[in-house]
Amino acid sequence: AERQQILGKFLRQLLQLCDIFGVAVVITNQVVSDPSGMSMFGPQTKPIGGNIIAHASTTRVSLRKGSKATRIAKIFDSPNLPEDECQFTISNEGIVDE
């Protein structure tokens, strides 16, 4: 509980800086496998940061590995964007849209 409170305080300060300076911030959150019995009906991973990071985020994007060098980005929680996904690769030239 203490760790969540510290994280929440940090995220509130970060959001204040975003408002003051008009900048966007990207927050990453590690996920772990969810071995519970309900995982076959929903997501098979869960975020380590808990719900505190989800509540502090405006738009949430999930990244996962596709086939070969392809990656998949999925918008799954946004107030103004529909749920959608796209495929991309990262090459020497940068990010390439598939």
PDB file of C-alpha atoms in Angstrom:
ATOM      1  CA  ALA A   1       0.000   0.000   0.000  1.00  0.00           C
ATOM      2  CA  GLU A   2       2.844   2.388   0.800  1.00  0.00           C
ATOM      3  CA  ARG A   3       4.493   1.752  -2.554  1.00  0.00           C
ATOM      4  CA  GLN A   4       1.209   2.544  -4.343  1.00  0.00           C
ATOM      5  CA  GLN A   5       0.877   5.811  -2.391  1.00  0.00           C
ATOM      6  CA  ILE A   6       4.404   6.878  -3.315  1.00  0.00           C
ATOM      7  CA  LEU A   7       3.777   5.970  -6.946  1.00  0.00           C
ATOM      8  CA  GLY A   8       0.476   7.887  -6.915  1.00  0.00           C
ATOM      9  CA  LYS A   9       2.156  10.997  -5.504  1.00  0.00           C
ATOM     10  CA  PHE A  10       4.872  10.805  -8.156  1.00  0.00           C
ATOM     11  CA  LEU A  11       2.307  10.410 -10.961  1.00  0.00           C
ATOM     12  CA  ARG A  12       0.275  13.398  -9.715  1.00  0.00           C
ATOM     13  CA  GLN A  13       3.423  15.539  -9.743  1.00  0.00           C
ATOM     14  CA  LEU A  14       4.241  14.295 -13.231  1.00  0.00           C
ATOM     15  CA  LEU A  15       0.747  15.213 -14.463  1.00  0.00           C
ATOM     16  CA  GLN A  16       1.137  18.701 -12.957  1.00  0.00           C
ATOM     17  CA  LEU A  17       4.369  19.177 -14.927  1.00  0.00           C
ATOM     18  CA  CYS A  18       2.523  18.070 -18.081  1.00  0.00           C
ATOM     19  CA  ASP A  19      -0.138  20.716 -17.498  1.00  0.00           C
ATOM     20  CA  ILE A  20       2.366  23.467 -16.679  1.00  0.00           C
ATOM     21  CA  PHE A  21       4.707  22.876 -19.610  1.00  0.00           C
ATOM     22  CA  GLY A  22       2.223  21.411 -22.130  1.00  0.00           C
ATOM     23  CA  VAL A  23       4.206  18.264 -22.773  1.00  0.00           C
ATOM     24  CA  ALA A  24       3.242  14.632 -23.254  1.00  0.00           C
ATOM     25  CA  VAL A  25       4.727  11.891 -21.108  1.00  0.00           C
ATOM     26  CA  VAL A  26       5.086   8.208 -21.923  1.00  0.00           C
ATOM     27  CA  ILE A  27       4.844   5.889 -18.929  1.00  0.00           C
ATOM     28  CA  THR A  28       5.840   2.256 -19.276  1.00  0.00           C
ATOM     29  CA  ASN A  29       4.615  -0.530 -17.053  1.00  0.00           C
ATOM     30  CA  GLN A  30       5.946  -4.056 -16.897  1.00  0.00           C
ATOM     31  CA  VAL A  31       3.440  -6.905 -17.076  1.00  0.00           C
ATOM     32  CA  VAL A  32       3.608 -10.425 -15.671  1.00  0.00           C
ATOM     33  CA  SER A  33       1.721 -13.600 -16.480  1.00  0.00           C
ATOM     34  CA  ASP A  34      -1.597 -13.982 -14.680  1.00  0.00           C
ATOM     35  CA  PRO A  35      -1.825 -17.631 -13.594  1.00  0.00           C
ATOM     36  CA  SER A  36      -5.333 -17.273 -12.149  1.00  0.00           C
ATOM     37  CA  GLY A  37      -8.147 -19.439 -13.520  1.00  0.00           C
ATOM     38  CA  MET A  38      -9.866 -16.413 -15.062  1.00  0.00           C
ATOM     39  CA  SER A  39      -6.982 -15.723 -17.456  1.00  0.00           C
ATOM     40  CA  MET A  40      -8.506 -17.844 -20.226  1.00  0.00           C
ATOM     41  CA  PHE A  41     -11.485 -15.463 -20.389  1.00  0.00           C
ATOM     42  CA  GLY A  42      -9.550 -12.200 -20.298  1.00  0.00           C
ATOM     43  CA  PRO A  43      -6.043 -10.800 -20.487  1.00  0.00           C
ATOM     44  CA  GLN A  44      -3.325 -13.319 -19.705  1.00  0.00           C
ATOM     45  CA  THR A  45      -1.070 -10.635 -18.260  1.00  0.00           C
ATOM     46  CA  LYS A  46      -1.480  -8.088 -15.522  1.00  0.00           C
ATOM     47  CA  PRO A  47       0.417  -4.832 -14.892  1.00  0.00           C
ATOM     48  CA  ILE A  48       2.920  -4.775 -12.046  1.00  0.00           C
ATOM     49  CA  GLY A  49       2.184  -1.111 -11.281  1.00  0.00           C
ATOM     50  CA  GLY A  50      -1.404  -1.964 -10.421  1.00  0.00           C
ATOM     51  CA  ASN A  51      -4.417   0.223 -11.143  1.00  0.00           C
ATOM     52  CA  ILE A  52      -2.687   3.412 -10.009  1.00  0.00           C
ATOM     53  CA  ILE A  53      -0.843   3.745 -13.335  1.00  0.00           C
ATOM     54  CA  ALA A  54      -4.008   2.987 -15.318  1.00  0.00           C
ATOM     55  CA  HIS A  55      -5.904   5.732 -13.475  1.00  0.00           C
ATOM     56  CA  ALA A  56      -3.123   8.263 -14.093  1.00  0.00           C
ATOM     57  CA  SER A  57      -2.989   7.515 -17.839  1.00  0.00           C
ATOM     58  CA  THR A  58      -5.145   9.172 -20.480  1.00  0.00           C
ATOM     59  CA  THR A  59      -4.538   6.707 -23.295  1.00  0.00           C
ATOM     60  CA  ARG A  60      -3.236   3.182 -22.740  1.00  0.00           C
ATOM     61  CA  VAL A  61      -1.408   1.265 -25.470  1.00  0.00           C
ATOM     62  CA  SER A  62      -0.403  -2.366 -25.212  1.00  0.00           C
ATOM     63  CA  LEU A  63       2.658  -3.547 -27.150  1.00  0.00           C
ATOM     64  CA  ARG A  64       3.218  -7.186 -28.046  1.00  0.00           C
ATOM     65  CA  LYS A  65       5.375  -9.228 -30.347  1.00  0.00           C
ATOM     66  CA  GLY A  66       3.912 -10.360 -33.644  1.00  0.00           C
ATOM     67  CA  SER A  67       5.455 -12.749 -36.142  1.00  0.00           C
ATOM     68  CA  LYS A  68       9.175 -12.398 -36.900  1.00  0.00           C
ATOM     69  CA  ALA A  69      10.225  -8.755 -36.416  1.00  0.00           C
ATOM     70  CA  THR A  70       6.668  -7.396 -36.375  1.00  0.00           C
ATOM     71  CA  ARG A  71       5.264  -5.705 -33.279  1.00  0.00           C
ATOM     72  CA  ILE A  72       1.618  -4.886 -32.563  1.00  0.00           C
ATOM     73  CA  ALA A  73       0.427  -1.747 -30.781  1.00  0.00           C
ATOM     74  CA  LYS A  74      -3.161  -1.820 -29.498  1.00  0.00           C
ATOM     75  CA  ILE A  75      -5.056   1.157 -28.101  1.00  0.00           C
ATOM     76  CA  PHE A  76      -7.317  -0.351 -25.476  1.00  0.00           C
ATOM     77  CA  ASP A  77      -8.253   2.517 -23.186  1.00  0.00           C
ATOM     78  CA  SER A  78      -8.695   6.070 -24.459  1.00  0.00           C
ATOM     79  CA  PRO A  79     -11.349   8.738 -23.925  1.00  0.00           C
ATOM     80  CA  ASN A  80     -11.192   9.971 -27.529  1.00  0.00           C
ATOM     81  CA  LEU A  81      -9.762   7.122 -29.638  1.00  0.00           C
ATOM     82  CA  PRO A  82     -11.515   3.894 -30.614  1.00  0.00           C
ATOM     83  CA  GLU A  83      -9.984   0.566 -29.674  1.00  0.00           C
ATOM     84  CA  ASP A  84      -7.697  -0.349 -32.553  1.00  0.00           C
ATOM     85  CA  GLU A  85      -4.351  -1.912 -33.338  1.00  0.00           C
ATOM     86  CA  CYS A  86      -1.580  -1.563 -35.897  1.00  0.00           C
ATOM     87  CA  GLN A  87       1.487  -3.534 -36.898  1.00  0.00           C
ATOM     88  CA  PHE A  88       4.967  -2.059 -37.200  1.00  0.00           C
ATOM     89  CA  THR A  89       8.606  -3.044 -37.309  1.00  0.00           C
ATOM     90  CA  ILE A  90      11.680  -1.341 -35.944  1.00  0.00           C
ATOM     91  CA  SER A  91      14.466  -1.173 -38.505  1.00  0.00           C
ATOM     92  CA  ASN A  92      17.754   0.688 -38.937  1.00  0.00           C
ATOM     93  CA  GLU A  93      15.752   3.458 -40.629  1.00  0.00           C
ATOM     94  CA  GLY A  94      13.364   3.768 -37.679  1.00  0.00           C
ATOM     95  CA  ILE A  95       9.765   2.668 -37.132  1.00  0.00           C
ATOM     96  CA  VAL A  96       8.149   1.245 -40.286  1.00  0.00           C
ATOM     97  CA  ASP A  97       4.358   1.022 -40.560  1.00  0.00           C
ATOM     98  CA  GLU A  98       3.176  -2.335 -41.895  1.00  0.00           C
TER      99      GLU A  98
END
